[in-house]
XYZ file of C-alpha atoms in Angstrom:
230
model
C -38.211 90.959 -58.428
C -36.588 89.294 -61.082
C -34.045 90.309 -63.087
C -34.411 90.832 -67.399
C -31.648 89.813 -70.021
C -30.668 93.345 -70.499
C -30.074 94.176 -66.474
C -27.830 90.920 -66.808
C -25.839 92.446 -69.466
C -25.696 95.607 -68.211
C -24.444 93.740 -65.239
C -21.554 91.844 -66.583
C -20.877 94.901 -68.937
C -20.157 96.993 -65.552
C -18.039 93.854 -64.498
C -15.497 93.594 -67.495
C -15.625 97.299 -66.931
C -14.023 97.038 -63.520
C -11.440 94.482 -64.461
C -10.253 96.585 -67.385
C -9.677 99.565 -65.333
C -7.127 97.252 -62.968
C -10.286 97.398 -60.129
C -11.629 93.876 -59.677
C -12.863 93.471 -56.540
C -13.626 90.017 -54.448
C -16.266 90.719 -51.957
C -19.062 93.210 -52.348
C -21.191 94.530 -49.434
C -25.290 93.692 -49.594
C -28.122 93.008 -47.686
C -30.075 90.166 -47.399
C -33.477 90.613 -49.236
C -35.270 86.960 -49.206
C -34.164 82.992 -47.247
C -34.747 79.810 -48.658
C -34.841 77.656 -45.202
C -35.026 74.039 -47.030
C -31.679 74.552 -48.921
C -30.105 77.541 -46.622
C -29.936 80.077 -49.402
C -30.470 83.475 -49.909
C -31.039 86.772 -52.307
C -29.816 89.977 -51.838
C -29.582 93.353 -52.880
C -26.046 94.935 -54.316
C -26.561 98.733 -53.103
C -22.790 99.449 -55.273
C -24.560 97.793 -58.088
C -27.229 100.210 -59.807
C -28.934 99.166 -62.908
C -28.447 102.498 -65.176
C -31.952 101.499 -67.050
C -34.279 101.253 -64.186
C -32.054 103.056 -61.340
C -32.425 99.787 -59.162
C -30.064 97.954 -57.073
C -28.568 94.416 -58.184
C -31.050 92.059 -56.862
C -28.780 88.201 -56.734
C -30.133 85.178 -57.803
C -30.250 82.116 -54.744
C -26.645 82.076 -53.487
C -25.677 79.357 -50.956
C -24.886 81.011 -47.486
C -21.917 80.133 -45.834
C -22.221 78.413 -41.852
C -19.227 77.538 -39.592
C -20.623 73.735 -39.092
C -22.811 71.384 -41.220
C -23.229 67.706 -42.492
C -25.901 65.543 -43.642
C -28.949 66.881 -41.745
C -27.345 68.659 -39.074
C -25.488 71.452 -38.118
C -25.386 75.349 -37.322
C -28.345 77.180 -39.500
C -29.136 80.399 -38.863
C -32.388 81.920 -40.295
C -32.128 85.588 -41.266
C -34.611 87.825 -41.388
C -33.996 89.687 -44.830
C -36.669 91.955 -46.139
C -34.176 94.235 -47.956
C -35.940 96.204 -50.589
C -35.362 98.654 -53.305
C -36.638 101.370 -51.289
C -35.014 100.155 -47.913
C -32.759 97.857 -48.509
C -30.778 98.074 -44.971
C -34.064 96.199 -43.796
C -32.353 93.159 -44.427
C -29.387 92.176 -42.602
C -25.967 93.369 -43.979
C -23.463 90.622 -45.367
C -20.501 90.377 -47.867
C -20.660 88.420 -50.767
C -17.613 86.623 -52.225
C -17.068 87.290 -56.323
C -16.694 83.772 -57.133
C -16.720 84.867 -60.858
C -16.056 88.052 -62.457
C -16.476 87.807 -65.933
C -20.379 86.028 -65.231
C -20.516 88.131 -62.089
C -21.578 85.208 -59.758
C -21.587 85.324 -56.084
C -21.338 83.251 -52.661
C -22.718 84.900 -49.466
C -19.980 84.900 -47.243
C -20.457 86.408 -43.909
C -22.889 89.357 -41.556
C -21.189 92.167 -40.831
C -22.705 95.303 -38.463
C -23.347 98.651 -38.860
C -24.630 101.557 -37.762
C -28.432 100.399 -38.064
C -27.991 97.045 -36.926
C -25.608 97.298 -33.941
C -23.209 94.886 -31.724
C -24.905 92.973 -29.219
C -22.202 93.344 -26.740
C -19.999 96.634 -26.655
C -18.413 95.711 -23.576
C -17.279 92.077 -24.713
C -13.558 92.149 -23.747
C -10.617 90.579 -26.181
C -11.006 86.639 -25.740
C -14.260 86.150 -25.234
C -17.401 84.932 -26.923
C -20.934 86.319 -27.330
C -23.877 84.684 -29.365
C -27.772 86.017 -28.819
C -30.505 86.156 -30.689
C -33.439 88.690 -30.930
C -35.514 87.043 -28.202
C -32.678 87.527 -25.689
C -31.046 84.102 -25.182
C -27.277 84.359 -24.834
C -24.652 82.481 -23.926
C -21.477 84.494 -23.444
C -18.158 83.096 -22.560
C -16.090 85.323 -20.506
C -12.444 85.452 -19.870
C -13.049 84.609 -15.742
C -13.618 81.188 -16.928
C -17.497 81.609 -16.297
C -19.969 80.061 -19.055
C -22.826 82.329 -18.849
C -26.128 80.887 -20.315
C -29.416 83.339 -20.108
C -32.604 82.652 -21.305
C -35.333 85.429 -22.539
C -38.191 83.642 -20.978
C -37.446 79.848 -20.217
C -34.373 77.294 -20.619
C -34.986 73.971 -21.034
C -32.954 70.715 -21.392
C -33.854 67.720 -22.680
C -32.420 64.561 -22.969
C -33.532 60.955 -23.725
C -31.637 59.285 -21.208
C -29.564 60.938 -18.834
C -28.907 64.517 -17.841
C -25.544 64.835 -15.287
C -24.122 67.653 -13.938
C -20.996 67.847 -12.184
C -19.754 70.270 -9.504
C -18.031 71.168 -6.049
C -21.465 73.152 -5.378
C -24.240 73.776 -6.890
C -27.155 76.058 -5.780
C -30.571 76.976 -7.441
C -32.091 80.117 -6.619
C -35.652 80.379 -7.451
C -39.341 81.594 -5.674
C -40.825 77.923 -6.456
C -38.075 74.386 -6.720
C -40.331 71.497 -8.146
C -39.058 68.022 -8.438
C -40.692 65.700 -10.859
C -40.861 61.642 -11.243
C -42.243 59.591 -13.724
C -43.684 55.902 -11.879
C -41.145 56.795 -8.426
C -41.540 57.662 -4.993
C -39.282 61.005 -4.676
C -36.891 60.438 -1.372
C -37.779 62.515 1.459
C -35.187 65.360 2.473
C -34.470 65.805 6.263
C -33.060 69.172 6.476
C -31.403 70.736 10.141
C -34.736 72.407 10.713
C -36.495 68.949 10.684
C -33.939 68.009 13.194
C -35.052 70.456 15.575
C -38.160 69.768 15.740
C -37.806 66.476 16.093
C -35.780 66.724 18.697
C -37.698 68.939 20.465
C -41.255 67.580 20.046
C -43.290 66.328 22.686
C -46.915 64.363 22.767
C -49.724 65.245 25.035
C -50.509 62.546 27.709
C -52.654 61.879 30.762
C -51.081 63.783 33.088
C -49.627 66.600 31.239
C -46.725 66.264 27.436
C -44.310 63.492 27.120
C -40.625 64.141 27.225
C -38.723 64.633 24.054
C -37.847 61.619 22.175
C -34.885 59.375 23.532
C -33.429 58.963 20.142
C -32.611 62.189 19.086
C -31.700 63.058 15.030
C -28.138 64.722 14.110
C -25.605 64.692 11.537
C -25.890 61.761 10.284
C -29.630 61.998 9.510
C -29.296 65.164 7.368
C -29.826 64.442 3.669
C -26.273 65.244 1.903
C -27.508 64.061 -1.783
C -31.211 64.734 -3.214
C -32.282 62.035 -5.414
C -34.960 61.831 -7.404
C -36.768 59.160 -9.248
């Protein structure tokens, strides 16, 4: 929808309007109607804002939207939905705009805020912690035990071009199927206590009846303490 000369001066009349009465205000609740991914912009709808001529709500021009962390080509960028519209403009996701300028009426999207249609993620998050998800249910949630908490919707998956290194007292993976994967090397065979045994124990059949179990017998020092692989 775009917006005609006269909804821009009815606009900026309702502006001067405010700051005469002593009422200026510097952010504005609105909803995010459309996002521009190549220059992280968006346009929103102004539900205080009515035009008095065609009863619709302020729709903004392309205003940049704020992020806690950028630089040349990198950064955090969140894509909104949007989809506010004139006839349901909650749709889009709820943010605050900062009045930049009153007496044009320009804006800067600031921040999301929830509401009652588009609710926390976490009611129980406790003072001190952190919680970020996203609609496919990947979280990662740090909680005031100390634990990082990192959940995945349907897979997680780490990539790296050279090394991957993780350091712990213990580690343990929990999972119905463990594969270990090698690109041009031989993985290193694991001798676990249950090999032991039955090594230990196994005989050979012979001429008159089994051998004896092996004179060298496995232990300790056989088990595998550190799984490699190539």
């Amino acid at each position: 929808m775009l917006l005609t000369d006269q909804d821009e001066l009815v606009h900026n009349i309702m502006h001067a309007a405010q700051q005469q009465s002593g009422r200026p205000f510097y952010t504005i609740p609105a909803h995010i109607a459309s996002y521009d991914p190549r220059t992280h912009y968006v346009r929103c709808l102004i539900p205080s804002i009515i035009n008095p001529t065609t009863n619709e709500m302020r729709l903004t021009g392309w205003l940049p939207f704020f992020t806690p962390m950028m630089g040349p080509g990198w950064g955090f960028q969140y894509a909104p939905f949007g989809g506010a519209t004139q006839e349901n403009y909650q749709a889009g996701e709820q943010v605050h705009l900062i009045v930049v300028d009153h007496e044009d009426g320009s804006y800067e999207c600031m921040a999301y805020t929830w509401n009652a249609v588009q609710r926390v993620p976490n009611p129980n998050i406790q003072p001190g912690e952190l919680f970020i998800s996203d609609p496919k249910g990947n979280t990662v949630y740090w909680r005031n035990d100390g634990t990082l908490l990192v959940s995945g919707g349907m897979n997680v998956v780490v990539n790296a071009p050279q090394n991957v290194q993780v350091n712990a007292n213990n580690a343990s993976i929990t999972a119905n199927n463990i594969e270990l994967g090698s690109q041009g090397e031989t993985l290193q065979e694991i001798v676990t206590a249950a090999m032991v045994g039955l090594f230990n124990e196994h005989t050979h059949p012979a001429p008159n009846g089994t051998t004896g179990v092996p004179n060298q017998q496995m232990g300790q020092d056989q088990l595998t303490s550190v799984v490699k692989a190539g």
